Amino acid sequence: MTQAVFITLEGIEGVGKTSAVACVADWLRDHGRAVTVTREPGGTELGERVRALVLEHNDVPIAPLAELLLMFAARAQHLEQRIRPALARGESVVCDRFTDATYAYQGGGRGLPLRHIDSAAELVHGDLWPTLTVLLDASPEVGLSRARARSAADRFESEKLQFFERVRAAYLERASREARRFAVIDASQDMAKVHADIRALLAARLP
Ligand code: TMP
């Protein structure tokens, strides 16, 4: 039987993650794999409620450390309810964001100490890391102008350009430290080229 793989897609807003997730899932299905597609924060009832809480503009103040723990609370539920069961059934999992987003946004963006994220990641998923993480990379100018043309800005999208510069730098730093797990794709190219790069990457990297 083909080995189940866990693939995550990462990047700042407006880099085309949603269509890239569909591209990865289609490729896996075309190659005979059963696939679960999901996202973070989200993927479960609890996760979707956390998503609404942290993304919507509301009057609820959220301290950076509380934001970090909410992301991990949603993730703990997601792992228990969706990700681990799917992998145990032999299904591949394609997830729109995972713990690398926490390092990028709560670490890089909010400036929380990385050791706190290390501890929470160890507690919540231990050694379970993605087989492959595709980082769609583009400048915040490119990403945010696309995201803002698409819909009204959510709580994160309302952050300043410098916030996204820190998020992007944190992603690139993780990708260079963990080059075996990550692949960086230039998301400023047109969508057809980005998807062609993704398919070539999957063909080269997957067992
Ligand atoms: P999106 O995936 O639809 O772009 O929205 C999710 C938002 O949540 C995005 O702004 C990044 C943010 N986020 C974090 O800040 N930390 C996390 O751990 C995750 C998974 C997402």
mmCIF file with all atom_site columns, C-alpha atoms and ligand atoms in Angstrom:
data_model
loop_
_atom_site.group_PDB
_atom_site.id
_atom_site.type_symbol
_atom_site.label_atom_id
_atom_site.label_alt_id
_atom_site.label_comp_id
_atom_site.label_asym_id
_atom_site.label_entity_id
_atom_site.label_seq_id
_atom_site.pdbx_PDB_ins_code
_atom_site.Cartn_x
_atom_site.Cartn_y
_atom_site.Cartn_z
_atom_site.occupancy
_atom_site.B_iso_or_equiv
_atom_site.pdbx_formal_charge
_atom_site.auth_seq_id
_atom_site.auth_comp_id
_atom_site.auth_asym_id
_atom_site.auth_atom_id
_atom_site.pdbx_PDB_model_num
ATOM   1   C CA  . MET A 1 1   ? 0.000   0.000  0.000   1.00 0.00 ? 1   MET A CA  1
ATOM   2   C CA  . THR A 1 2   ? 1.200   3.559  -0.698  1.00 0.00 ? 2   THR A CA  1
ATOM   3   C CA  . GLN A 1 3   ? 2.410   5.246  2.448   1.00 0.00 ? 3   GLN A CA  1
ATOM   4   C CA  . ALA A 1 4   ? 0.119   7.968  3.851   1.00 0.00 ? 4   ALA A CA  1
ATOM   5   C CA  . VAL A 1 5   ? 1.760   11.374 3.755   1.00 0.00 ? 5   VAL A CA  1
ATOM   6   C CA  . PHE A 1 6   ? 1.059   14.524 5.757   1.00 0.00 ? 6   PHE A CA  1
ATOM   7   C CA  . ILE A 1 7   ? 1.495   17.652 3.633   1.00 0.00 ? 7   ILE A CA  1
ATOM   8   C CA  . THR A 1 8   ? 1.094   21.222 4.848   1.00 0.00 ? 8   THR A CA  1
ATOM   9   C CA  . LEU A 1 9   ? 0.841   24.460 2.892   1.00 0.00 ? 9   LEU A CA  1
ATOM   10  C CA  . GLU A 1 10  ? 2.153   27.657 4.424   1.00 0.00 ? 10  GLU A CA  1
ATOM   11  C CA  . GLY A 1 11  ? 2.672   31.297 3.549   1.00 0.00 ? 11  GLY A CA  1
ATOM   12  C CA  . ILE A 1 12  ? 1.420   34.775 4.271   1.00 0.00 ? 12  ILE A CA  1
ATOM   13  C CA  . GLU A 1 13  ? -2.061  35.885 3.189   1.00 0.00 ? 13  GLU A CA  1
ATOM   14  C CA  . GLY A 1 14  ? -2.756  36.142 -0.544  1.00 0.00 ? 14  GLY A CA  1
ATOM   15  C CA  . VAL A 1 15  ? -0.135  33.652 -1.758  1.00 0.00 ? 15  VAL A CA  1
ATOM   16  C CA  . GLY A 1 16  ? -2.744  31.247 -3.165  1.00 0.00 ? 16  GLY A CA  1
ATOM   17  C CA  . LYS A 1 17  ? -2.785  28.571 -0.453  1.00 0.00 ? 17  LYS A CA  1
ATOM   18  C CA  . THR A 1 18  ? -6.385  27.542 -1.011  1.00 0.00 ? 18  THR A CA  1
ATOM   19  C CA  . SER A 1 19  ? -5.904  26.682 -4.688  1.00 0.00 ? 19  SER A CA  1
ATOM   20  C CA  . ALA A 1 20  ? -2.519  25.115 -3.897  1.00 0.00 ? 20  ALA A CA  1
ATOM   21  C CA  . VAL A 1 21  ? -4.196  22.829 -1.325  1.00 0.00 ? 21  VAL A CA  1
ATOM   22  C CA  . ALA A 1 22  ? -6.637  21.682 -4.034  1.00 0.00 ? 22  ALA A CA  1
ATOM   23  C CA  . CYS A 1 23  ? -3.738  21.181 -6.465  1.00 0.00 ? 23  CYS A CA  1
ATOM   24  C CA  . VAL A 1 24  ? -1.872  18.945 -3.965  1.00 0.00 ? 24  VAL A CA  1
ATOM   25  C CA  . ALA A 1 25  ? -5.019  16.963 -3.097  1.00 0.00 ? 25  ALA A CA  1
ATOM   26  C CA  . ASP A 1 26  ? -5.859  16.423 -6.799  1.00 0.00 ? 26  ASP A CA  1
ATOM   27  C CA  . TRP A 1 27  ? -2.338  15.241 -7.538  1.00 0.00 ? 27  TRP A CA  1
ATOM   28  C CA  . LEU A 1 28  ? -2.415  12.758 -4.644  1.00 0.00 ? 28  LEU A CA  1
ATOM   29  C CA  . ARG A 1 29  ? -5.824  11.388 -5.718  1.00 0.00 ? 29  ARG A CA  1
ATOM   30  C CA  . ASP A 1 30  ? -4.619  11.091 -9.312  1.00 0.00 ? 30  ASP A CA  1
ATOM   31  C CA  . HIS A 1 31  ? -1.767  9.001  -7.944  1.00 0.00 ? 31  HIS A CA  1
ATOM   32  C CA  . GLY A 1 32  ? -4.102  6.608  -6.166  1.00 0.00 ? 32  GLY A CA  1
ATOM   33  C CA  . ARG A 1 33  ? -4.085  7.998  -2.642  1.00 0.00 ? 33  ARG A CA  1
ATOM   34  C CA  . ALA A 1 34  ? -7.120  8.620  -0.423  1.00 0.00 ? 34  ALA A CA  1
ATOM   35  C CA  . VAL A 1 35  ? -6.922  12.183 0.873   1.00 0.00 ? 35  VAL A CA  1
ATOM   36  C CA  . THR A 1 36  ? -8.300  14.193 3.797   1.00 0.00 ? 36  THR A CA  1
ATOM   37  C CA  . VAL A 1 37  ? -8.210  17.952 3.184   1.00 0.00 ? 37  VAL A CA  1
ATOM   38  C CA  . THR A 1 38  ? -8.358  20.227 6.190   1.00 0.00 ? 38  THR A CA  1
ATOM   39  C CA  . ARG A 1 39  ? -7.178  23.548 7.601   1.00 0.00 ? 39  ARG A CA  1
ATOM   40  C CA  . GLU A 1 40  ? -5.928  25.343 10.692  1.00 0.00 ? 40  GLU A CA  1
ATOM   41  C CA  . PRO A 1 41  ? -7.190  26.940 12.728  1.00 0.00 ? 41  PRO A CA  1
ATOM   42  C CA  . GLY A 1 42  ? -10.237 24.818 11.969  1.00 0.00 ? 42  GLY A CA  1
ATOM   43  C CA  . GLY A 1 43  ? -10.966 21.318 10.724  1.00 0.00 ? 43  GLY A CA  1
ATOM   44  C CA  . THR A 1 44  ? -13.185 20.452 13.713  1.00 0.00 ? 44  THR A CA  1
ATOM   45  C CA  . GLU A 1 45  ? -16.130 22.125 15.381  1.00 0.00 ? 45  GLU A CA  1
ATOM   46  C CA  . LEU A 1 46  ? -13.929 23.421 18.170  1.00 0.00 ? 46  LEU A CA  1
ATOM   47  C CA  . GLY A 1 47  ? -11.259 24.505 15.698  1.00 0.00 ? 47  GLY A CA  1
ATOM   48  C CA  . GLU A 1 48  ? -13.749 26.425 13.574  1.00 0.00 ? 48  GLU A CA  1
ATOM   49  C CA  . ARG A 1 49  ? -15.017 28.223 16.691  1.00 0.00 ? 49  ARG A CA  1
ATOM   50  C CA  . VAL A 1 50  ? -11.456 29.155 17.621  1.00 0.00 ? 50  VAL A CA  1
ATOM   51  C CA  . ARG A 1 51  ? -10.952 30.320 14.039  1.00 0.00 ? 51  ARG A CA  1
ATOM   52  C CA  . ALA A 1 52  ? -13.962 32.624 14.276  1.00 0.00 ? 52  ALA A CA  1
ATOM   53  C CA  . LEU A 1 53  ? -12.737 33.971 17.605  1.00 0.00 ? 53  LEU A CA  1
ATOM   54  C CA  . VAL A 1 54  ? -9.199  34.766 16.443  1.00 0.00 ? 54  VAL A CA  1
ATOM   55  C CA  . LEU A 1 55  ? -9.996  35.937 12.895  1.00 0.00 ? 55  LEU A CA  1
ATOM   56  C CA  . GLU A 1 56  ? -13.112 38.033 13.347  1.00 0.00 ? 56  GLU A CA  1
ATOM   57  C CA  . HIS A 1 57  ? -12.954 41.621 14.441  1.00 0.00 ? 57  HIS A CA  1
ATOM   58  C CA  . ASN A 1 58  ? -14.662 41.603 17.818  1.00 0.00 ? 58  ASN A CA  1
ATOM   59  C CA  . ASP A 1 59  ? -14.358 43.324 21.142  1.00 0.00 ? 59  ASP A CA  1
ATOM   60  C CA  . VAL A 1 60  ? -12.581 40.397 22.755  1.00 0.00 ? 60  VAL A CA  1
ATOM   61  C CA  . PRO A 1 61  ? -8.991  41.360 23.585  1.00 0.00 ? 61  PRO A CA  1
ATOM   62  C CA  . ILE A 1 62  ? -6.620  38.456 22.841  1.00 0.00 ? 62  ILE A CA  1
ATOM   63  C CA  . ALA A 1 63  ? -3.160  38.574 24.410  1.00 0.00 ? 63  ALA A CA  1
ATOM   64  C CA  . PRO A 1 64  ? -0.371  37.094 22.224  1.00 0.00 ? 64  PRO A CA  1
ATOM   65  C CA  . LEU A 1 65  ? 0.192   34.178 24.619  1.00 0.00 ? 65  LEU A CA  1
ATOM   66  C CA  . ALA A 1 66  ? -3.561  33.453 24.698  1.00 0.00 ? 66  ALA A CA  1
ATOM   67  C CA  . GLU A 1 67  ? -3.557  33.527 20.877  1.00 0.00 ? 67  GLU A CA  1
ATOM   68  C CA  . LEU A 1 68  ? -0.695  31.025 20.835  1.00 0.00 ? 68  LEU A CA  1
ATOM   69  C CA  . LEU A 1 69  ? -2.518  28.684 23.213  1.00 0.00 ? 69  LEU A CA  1
ATOM   70  C CA  . LEU A 1 70  ? -5.787  28.978 21.279  1.00 0.00 ? 70  LEU A CA  1
ATOM   71  C CA  . MET A 1 71  ? -3.947  27.887 18.119  1.00 0.00 ? 71  MET A CA  1
ATOM   72  C CA  . PHE A 1 72  ? -2.547  24.891 19.968  1.00 0.00 ? 72  PHE A CA  1
ATOM   73  C CA  . ALA A 1 73  ? -5.887  24.061 21.621  1.00 0.00 ? 73  ALA A CA  1
ATOM   74  C CA  . ALA A 1 74  ? -7.509  23.951 18.173  1.00 0.00 ? 74  ALA A CA  1
ATOM   75  C CA  . ARG A 1 75  ? -4.559  21.876 16.924  1.00 0.00 ? 75  ARG A CA  1
ATOM   76  C CA  . ALA A 1 76  ? -4.801  19.354 19.773  1.00 0.00 ? 76  ALA A CA  1
ATOM   77  C CA  . GLN A 1 77  ? -8.447  18.733 18.895  1.00 0.00 ? 77  GLN A CA  1
ATOM   78  C CA  . HIS A 1 78  ? -7.651  18.584 15.187  1.00 0.00 ? 78  HIS A CA  1
ATOM   79  C CA  . LEU A 1 79  ? -4.910  16.004 15.704  1.00 0.00 ? 79  LEU A CA  1
ATOM   80  C CA  . GLU A 1 80  ? -7.129  13.867 17.936  1.00 0.00 ? 80  GLU A CA  1
ATOM   81  C CA  . GLN A 1 81  ? -10.280 14.080 15.833  1.00 0.00 ? 81  GLN A CA  1
ATOM   82  C CA  . ARG A 1 82  ? -9.064  14.348 12.221  1.00 0.00 ? 82  ARG A CA  1
ATOM   83  C CA  . ILE A 1 83  ? -5.331  14.149 11.499  1.00 0.00 ? 83  ILE A CA  1
ATOM   84  C CA  . ARG A 1 84  ? -4.198  11.094 13.496  1.00 0.00 ? 84  ARG A CA  1
ATOM   85  C CA  . PRO A 1 85  ? -7.312  9.019  12.618  1.00 0.00 ? 85  PRO A CA  1
ATOM   86  C CA  . ALA A 1 86  ? -6.915  9.799  8.890   1.00 0.00 ? 86  ALA A CA  1
ATOM   87  C CA  . LEU A 1 87  ? -3.223  8.840  8.900   1.00 0.00 ? 87  LEU A CA  1
ATOM   88  C CA  . ALA A 1 88  ? -4.070  5.672  10.881  1.00 0.00 ? 88  ALA A CA  1
ATOM   89  C CA  . ARG A 1 89  ? -6.614  4.713  8.182   1.00 0.00 ? 89  ARG A CA  1
ATOM   90  C CA  . GLY A 1 90  ? -3.851  5.116  5.592   1.00 0.00 ? 90  GLY A CA  1
ATOM   91  C CA  . GLU A 1 91  ? -5.220  8.388  4.206   1.00 0.00 ? 91  GLU A CA  1
ATOM   92  C CA  . SER A 1 92  ? -2.919  11.201 3.275   1.00 0.00 ? 92  SER A CA  1
ATOM   93  C CA  . VAL A 1 93  ? -3.651  14.536 4.939   1.00 0.00 ? 93  VAL A CA  1
ATOM   94  C CA  . VAL A 1 94  ? -3.328  17.886 3.187   1.00 0.00 ? 94  VAL A CA  1
ATOM   95  C CA  . CYS A 1 95  ? -3.568  20.707 5.690   1.00 0.00 ? 95  CYS A CA  1
ATOM   96  C CA  . ASP A 1 96  ? -3.801  24.447 5.044   1.00 0.00 ? 96  ASP A CA  1
ATOM   97  C CA  . ARG A 1 97  ? -1.348  25.636 7.763   1.00 0.00 ? 97  ARG A CA  1
ATOM   98  C CA  . PHE A 1 98  ? 0.021   23.834 10.827  1.00 0.00 ? 98  PHE A CA  1
ATOM   99  C CA  . THR A 1 99  ? 2.592   24.555 13.549  1.00 0.00 ? 99  THR A CA  1
ATOM   100 C CA  . ASP A 1 100 ? 4.966   26.398 11.194  1.00 0.00 ? 100 ASP A CA  1
ATOM   101 C CA  . ALA A 1 101 ? 2.243   29.091 11.026  1.00 0.00 ? 101 ALA A CA  1
ATOM   102 C CA  . THR A 1 102 ? 2.465   29.450 14.810  1.00 0.00 ? 102 THR A CA  1
ATOM   103 C CA  . TYR A 1 103 ? 6.238   29.957 14.600  1.00 0.00 ? 103 TYR A CA  1
ATOM   104 C CA  . ALA A 1 104 ? 5.722   32.492 11.823  1.00 0.00 ? 104 ALA A CA  1
ATOM   105 C CA  . TYR A 1 105 ? 2.745   34.473 13.194  1.00 0.00 ? 105 TYR A CA  1
ATOM   106 C CA  . GLN A 1 106 ? 2.951   34.156 16.972  1.00 0.00 ? 106 GLN A CA  1
ATOM   107 C CA  . GLY A 1 107 ? 6.770   33.826 16.971  1.00 0.00 ? 107 GLY A CA  1
ATOM   108 C CA  . GLY A 1 108 ? 7.848   36.100 14.101  1.00 0.00 ? 108 GLY A CA  1
ATOM   109 C CA  . GLY A 1 109 ? 4.791   38.333 13.909  1.00 0.00 ? 109 GLY A CA  1
ATOM   110 C CA  . ARG A 1 110 ? 3.890   38.758 17.588  1.00 0.00 ? 110 ARG A CA  1
ATOM   111 C CA  . GLY A 1 111 ? 7.408   38.265 18.907  1.00 0.00 ? 111 GLY A CA  1
ATOM   112 C CA  . LEU A 1 112 ? 6.667   35.469 21.386  1.00 0.00 ? 112 LEU A CA  1
ATOM   113 C CA  . PRO A 1 113 ? 9.725   33.479 22.523  1.00 0.00 ? 113 PRO A CA  1
ATOM   114 C CA  . LEU A 1 114 ? 10.269  30.465 20.279  1.00 0.00 ? 114 LEU A CA  1
ATOM   115 C CA  . ARG A 1 115 ? 10.924  28.243 23.287  1.00 0.00 ? 115 ARG A CA  1
ATOM   116 C CA  . HIS A 1 116 ? 7.261   28.626 24.285  1.00 0.00 ? 116 HIS A CA  1
ATOM   117 C CA  . ILE A 1 117 ? 6.233   27.393 20.828  1.00 0.00 ? 117 ILE A CA  1
ATOM   118 C CA  . ASP A 1 118 ? 8.761   24.543 21.027  1.00 0.00 ? 118 ASP A CA  1
ATOM   119 C CA  . SER A 1 119 ? 7.230   23.433 24.348  1.00 0.00 ? 119 SER A CA  1
ATOM   120 C CA  . ALA A 1 120 ? 3.637   23.635 23.111  1.00 0.00 ? 120 ALA A CA  1
ATOM   121 C CA  . ALA A 1 121 ? 4.504   21.788 19.878  1.00 0.00 ? 121 ALA A CA  1
ATOM   122 C CA  . GLU A 1 122 ? 6.219   19.040 21.858  1.00 0.00 ? 122 GLU A CA  1
ATOM   123 C CA  . LEU A 1 123 ? 3.200   18.754 24.168  1.00 0.00 ? 123 LEU A CA  1
ATOM   124 C CA  . VAL A 1 124 ? 0.588   18.763 21.402  1.00 0.00 ? 124 VAL A CA  1
ATOM   125 C CA  . HIS A 1 125 ? 2.149   16.705 18.631  1.00 0.00 ? 125 HIS A CA  1
ATOM   126 C CA  . GLY A 1 126 ? 5.555   15.422 19.758  1.00 0.00 ? 126 GLY A CA  1
ATOM   127 C CA  . ASP A 1 127 ? 7.275   13.835 16.790  1.00 0.00 ? 127 ASP A CA  1
ATOM   128 C CA  . LEU A 1 128 ? 4.345   14.132 14.398  1.00 0.00 ? 128 LEU A CA  1
ATOM   129 C CA  . TRP A 1 129 ? 5.589   16.671 11.851  1.00 0.00 ? 129 TRP A CA  1
ATOM   130 C CA  . PRO A 1 130 ? 4.536   16.957 8.196   1.00 0.00 ? 130 PRO A CA  1
ATOM   131 C CA  . THR A 1 131 ? 6.249   14.754 5.631   1.00 0.00 ? 131 THR A CA  1
ATOM   132 C CA  . LEU A 1 132 ? 6.482   17.810 3.384   1.00 0.00 ? 132 LEU A CA  1
ATOM   133 C CA  . THR A 1 133 ? 5.739   21.507 3.929   1.00 0.00 ? 133 THR A CA  1
ATOM   134 C CA  . VAL A 1 134 ? 5.233   23.699 0.886   1.00 0.00 ? 134 VAL A CA  1
ATOM   135 C CA  . LEU A 1 135 ? 6.014   27.336 1.632   1.00 0.00 ? 135 LEU A CA  1
ATOM   136 C CA  . LEU A 1 136 ? 4.405   29.647 -0.912  1.00 0.00 ? 136 LEU A CA  1
ATOM   137 C CA  . ASP A 1 137 ? 6.597   32.683 -0.751  1.00 0.00 ? 137 ASP A CA  1
ATOM   138 C CA  . ALA A 1 138 ? 5.809   36.196 -1.943  1.00 0.00 ? 138 ALA A CA  1
ATOM   139 C CA  . SER A 1 139 ? 6.423   39.681 -0.630  1.00 0.00 ? 139 SER A CA  1
ATOM   140 C CA  . PRO A 1 140 ? 3.774   41.131 1.707   1.00 0.00 ? 140 PRO A CA  1
ATOM   141 C CA  . GLU A 1 141 ? 3.084   43.838 -0.902  1.00 0.00 ? 141 GLU A CA  1
ATOM   142 C CA  . VAL A 1 142 ? 2.070   41.173 -3.448  1.00 0.00 ? 142 VAL A CA  1
ATOM   143 C CA  . GLY A 1 143 ? 0.236   38.933 -0.946  1.00 0.00 ? 143 GLY A CA  1
ATOM   144 C CA  . LEU A 1 144 ? -1.707  41.623 0.876   1.00 0.00 ? 144 LEU A CA  1
ATOM   145 C CA  . SER A 1 145 ? -2.827  43.408 -2.274  1.00 0.00 ? 145 SER A CA  1
ATOM   146 C CA  . ARG A 1 146 ? -4.259  40.090 -3.540  1.00 0.00 ? 146 ARG A CA  1
ATOM   147 C CA  . ALA A 1 147 ? -5.865  39.268 -0.179  1.00 0.00 ? 147 ALA A CA  1
ATOM   148 C CA  . ARG A 1 148 ? -7.388  42.723 0.193   1.00 0.00 ? 148 ARG A CA  1
ATOM   149 C CA  . ALA A 1 149 ? -8.793  42.667 -3.362  1.00 0.00 ? 149 ALA A CA  1
ATOM   150 C CA  . ARG A 1 150 ? -10.537 39.387 -2.475  1.00 0.00 ? 150 ARG A CA  1
ATOM   151 C CA  . SER A 1 151 ? -12.383 40.221 0.757   1.00 0.00 ? 151 SER A CA  1
ATOM   152 C CA  . ALA A 1 152 ? -12.499 42.541 3.750   1.00 0.00 ? 152 ALA A CA  1
ATOM   153 C CA  . ALA A 1 153 ? -9.421  42.260 5.973   1.00 0.00 ? 153 ALA A CA  1
ATOM   154 C CA  . ASP A 1 154 ? -9.738  39.914 8.985   1.00 0.00 ? 154 ASP A CA  1
ATOM   155 C CA  . ARG A 1 155 ? -7.986  40.433 12.330  1.00 0.00 ? 155 ARG A CA  1
ATOM   156 C CA  . PHE A 1 156 ? -4.596  39.246 11.019  1.00 0.00 ? 156 PHE A CA  1
ATOM   157 C CA  . GLU A 1 157 ? -4.915  40.849 7.595   1.00 0.00 ? 157 GLU A CA  1
ATOM   158 C CA  . SER A 1 158 ? -5.425  44.190 9.321   1.00 0.00 ? 158 SER A CA  1
ATOM   159 C CA  . GLU A 1 159 ? -1.873  44.050 10.695  1.00 0.00 ? 159 GLU A CA  1
ATOM   160 C CA  . LYS A 1 160 ? 0.760   46.379 9.245   1.00 0.00 ? 160 LYS A CA  1
ATOM   161 C CA  . LEU A 1 161 ? 3.149   45.481 6.439   1.00 0.00 ? 161 LEU A CA  1
ATOM   162 C CA  . GLN A 1 162 ? 6.018   45.102 8.940   1.00 0.00 ? 162 GLN A CA  1
ATOM   163 C CA  . PHE A 1 163 ? 4.104   42.359 10.758  1.00 0.00 ? 163 PHE A CA  1
ATOM   164 C CA  . PHE A 1 164 ? 3.943   40.334 7.518   1.00 0.00 ? 164 PHE A CA  1
ATOM   165 C CA  . GLU A 1 165 ? 7.595   41.041 6.796   1.00 0.00 ? 165 GLU A CA  1
ATOM   166 C CA  . ARG A 1 166 ? 8.433   39.423 10.144  1.00 0.00 ? 166 ARG A CA  1
ATOM   167 C CA  . VAL A 1 167 ? 6.052   36.515 9.403   1.00 0.00 ? 167 VAL A CA  1
ATOM   168 C CA  . ARG A 1 168 ? 7.656   35.948 6.005   1.00 0.00 ? 168 ARG A CA  1
ATOM   169 C CA  . ALA A 1 169 ? 11.185  36.141 7.448   1.00 0.00 ? 169 ALA A CA  1
ATOM   170 C CA  . ALA A 1 170 ? 10.263  33.608 10.145  1.00 0.00 ? 170 ALA A CA  1
ATOM   171 C CA  . TYR A 1 171 ? 8.872   31.211 7.525   1.00 0.00 ? 171 TYR A CA  1
ATOM   172 C CA  . LEU A 1 172 ? 12.004  31.537 5.360   1.00 0.00 ? 172 LEU A CA  1
ATOM   173 C CA  . GLU A 1 173 ? 14.222  31.008 8.394   1.00 0.00 ? 173 GLU A CA  1
ATOM   174 C CA  . ARG A 1 174 ? 12.389  27.772 9.266   1.00 0.00 ? 174 ARG A CA  1
ATOM   175 C CA  . ALA A 1 175 ? 12.524  26.632 5.637   1.00 0.00 ? 175 ALA A CA  1
ATOM   176 C CA  . SER A 1 176 ? 16.274  27.091 5.476   1.00 0.00 ? 176 SER A CA  1
ATOM   177 C CA  . ARG A 1 177 ? 16.828  25.320 8.820   1.00 0.00 ? 177 ARG A CA  1
ATOM   178 C CA  . GLU A 1 178 ? 14.629  22.395 7.825   1.00 0.00 ? 178 GLU A CA  1
ATOM   179 C CA  . ALA A 1 179 ? 15.421  22.151 4.144   1.00 0.00 ? 179 ALA A CA  1
ATOM   180 C CA  . ARG A 1 180 ? 14.627  18.432 3.991   1.00 0.00 ? 180 ARG A CA  1
ATOM   181 C CA  . ARG A 1 181 ? 11.011  18.949 5.095   1.00 0.00 ? 181 ARG A CA  1
ATOM   182 C CA  . PHE A 1 182 ? 10.328  22.296 3.400   1.00 0.00 ? 182 PHE A CA  1
ATOM   183 C CA  . ALA A 1 183 ? 10.091  23.313 -0.241  1.00 0.00 ? 183 ALA A CA  1
ATOM   184 C CA  . VAL A 1 184 ? 9.860   27.016 -1.083  1.00 0.00 ? 184 VAL A CA  1
ATOM   185 C CA  . ILE A 1 185 ? 7.863   27.992 -4.158  1.00 0.00 ? 185 ILE A CA  1
ATOM   186 C CA  . ASP A 1 186 ? 7.817   31.463 -5.682  1.00 0.00 ? 186 ASP A CA  1
ATOM   187 C CA  . ALA A 1 187 ? 4.162   32.455 -5.299  1.00 0.00 ? 187 ALA A CA  1
ATOM   188 C CA  . SER A 1 188 ? 4.559   35.743 -7.168  1.00 0.00 ? 188 SER A CA  1
ATOM   189 C CA  . GLN A 1 189 ? 4.489   33.739 -10.429 1.00 0.00 ? 189 GLN A CA  1
ATOM   190 C CA  . ASP A 1 190 ? 1.169   33.202 -12.185 1.00 0.00 ? 190 ASP A CA  1
ATOM   191 C CA  . MET A 1 191 ? -1.045  30.479 -10.735 1.00 0.00 ? 191 MET A CA  1
ATOM   192 C CA  . ALA A 1 192 ? -0.515  27.971 -13.566 1.00 0.00 ? 192 ALA A CA  1
ATOM   193 C CA  . LYS A 1 193 ? 3.262   28.114 -13.024 1.00 0.00 ? 193 LYS A CA  1
ATOM   194 C CA  . VAL A 1 194 ? 2.910   27.817 -9.232  1.00 0.00 ? 194 VAL A CA  1
ATOM   195 C CA  . HIS A 1 195 ? 0.752   24.706 -9.667  1.00 0.00 ? 195 HIS A CA  1
ATOM   196 C CA  . ALA A 1 196 ? 3.160   23.219 -12.210 1.00 0.00 ? 196 ALA A CA  1
ATOM   197 C CA  . ASP A 1 197 ? 6.006   23.763 -9.707  1.00 0.00 ? 197 ASP A CA  1
ATOM   198 C CA  . ILE A 1 198 ? 3.940   22.067 -6.989  1.00 0.00 ? 198 ILE A CA  1
ATOM   199 C CA  . ARG A 1 199 ? 3.228   19.009 -9.159  1.00 0.00 ? 199 ARG A CA  1
ATOM   200 C CA  . ALA A 1 200 ? 6.913   18.706 -10.084 1.00 0.00 ? 200 ALA A CA  1
ATOM   201 C CA  . LEU A 1 201 ? 7.842   18.980 -6.420  1.00 0.00 ? 201 LEU A CA  1
ATOM   202 C CA  . LEU A 1 202 ? 5.402   16.231 -5.393  1.00 0.00 ? 202 LEU A CA  1
ATOM   203 C CA  . ALA A 1 203 ? 6.687   13.927 -8.133  1.00 0.00 ? 203 ALA A CA  1
ATOM   204 C CA  . ALA A 1 204 ? 10.271  14.497 -6.970  1.00 0.00 ? 204 ALA A CA  1
ATOM   205 C CA  . ARG A 1 205 ? 9.750   14.330 -3.207  1.00 0.00 ? 205 ARG A CA  1
ATOM   206 C CA  . LEU A 1 206 ? 7.071   11.784 -2.427  1.00 0.00 ? 206 LEU A CA  1
ATOM   207 C CA  . PRO A 1 207 ? 7.815   8.117  -1.856  1.00 0.00 ? 207 PRO A CA  1
HETATM 208 P P1  . TMP B 2 .   ? -5.996  31.698 6.479   1.00 0.00 ? 1   TMP B P1  1
HETATM 209 O O1  . TMP B 2 .   ? -5.319  30.382 6.621   1.00 0.00 ? 1   TMP B O1  1
HETATM 210 O O2  . TMP B 2 .   ? -7.352  31.603 5.946   1.00 0.00 ? 1   TMP B O2  1
HETATM 211 O O3  . TMP B 2 .   ? -5.093  32.650 5.789   1.00 0.00 ? 1   TMP B O3  1
HETATM 212 O O4  . TMP B 2 .   ? -6.254  32.337 7.940   1.00 0.00 ? 1   TMP B O4  1
HETATM 213 C C1  . TMP B 2 .   ? -5.708  31.872 9.091   1.00 0.00 ? 1   TMP B C1  1
HETATM 214 C C2  . TMP B 2 .   ? -5.075  32.993 9.865   1.00 0.00 ? 1   TMP B C2  1
HETATM 215 O O5  . TMP B 2 .   ? -4.661  32.499 11.138  1.00 0.00 ? 1   TMP B O5  1
HETATM 216 C C3  . TMP B 2 .   ? -3.850  33.566 9.179   1.00 0.00 ? 1   TMP B C3  1
HETATM 217 O O6  . TMP B 2 .   ? -3.837  34.971 9.307   1.00 0.00 ? 1   TMP B O6  1
HETATM 218 C C4  . TMP B 2 .   ? -2.702  33.006 9.988   1.00 0.00 ? 1   TMP B C4  1
HETATM 219 C C5  . TMP B 2 .   ? -3.296  32.774 11.349  1.00 0.00 ? 1   TMP B C5  1
HETATM 220 N N1  . TMP B 2 .   ? -2.672  31.672 12.089  1.00 0.00 ? 1   TMP B N1  1
HETATM 221 C C6  . TMP B 2 .   ? -1.846  31.965 13.148  1.00 0.00 ? 1   TMP B C6  1
HETATM 222 O O7  . TMP B 2 .   ? -1.645  33.128 13.464  1.00 0.00 ? 1   TMP B O7  1
HETATM 223 N N2  . TMP B 2 .   ? -1.255  30.933 13.825  1.00 0.00 ? 1   TMP B N2  1
HETATM 224 C C7  . TMP B 2 .   ? -1.469  29.620 13.522  1.00 0.00 ? 1   TMP B C7  1
HETATM 225 O O8  . TMP B 2 .   ? -0.927  28.725 14.177  1.00 0.00 ? 1   TMP B O8  1
HETATM 226 C C8  . TMP B 2 .   ? -2.354  29.333 12.415  1.00 0.00 ? 1   TMP B C8  1
HETATM 227 C C9  . TMP B 2 .   ? -2.621  27.917 12.053  1.00 0.00 ? 1   TMP B C9  1
HETATM 228 C C10 . TMP B 2 .   ? -2.922  30.383 11.730  1.00 0.00 ? 1   TMP B C10 1
#
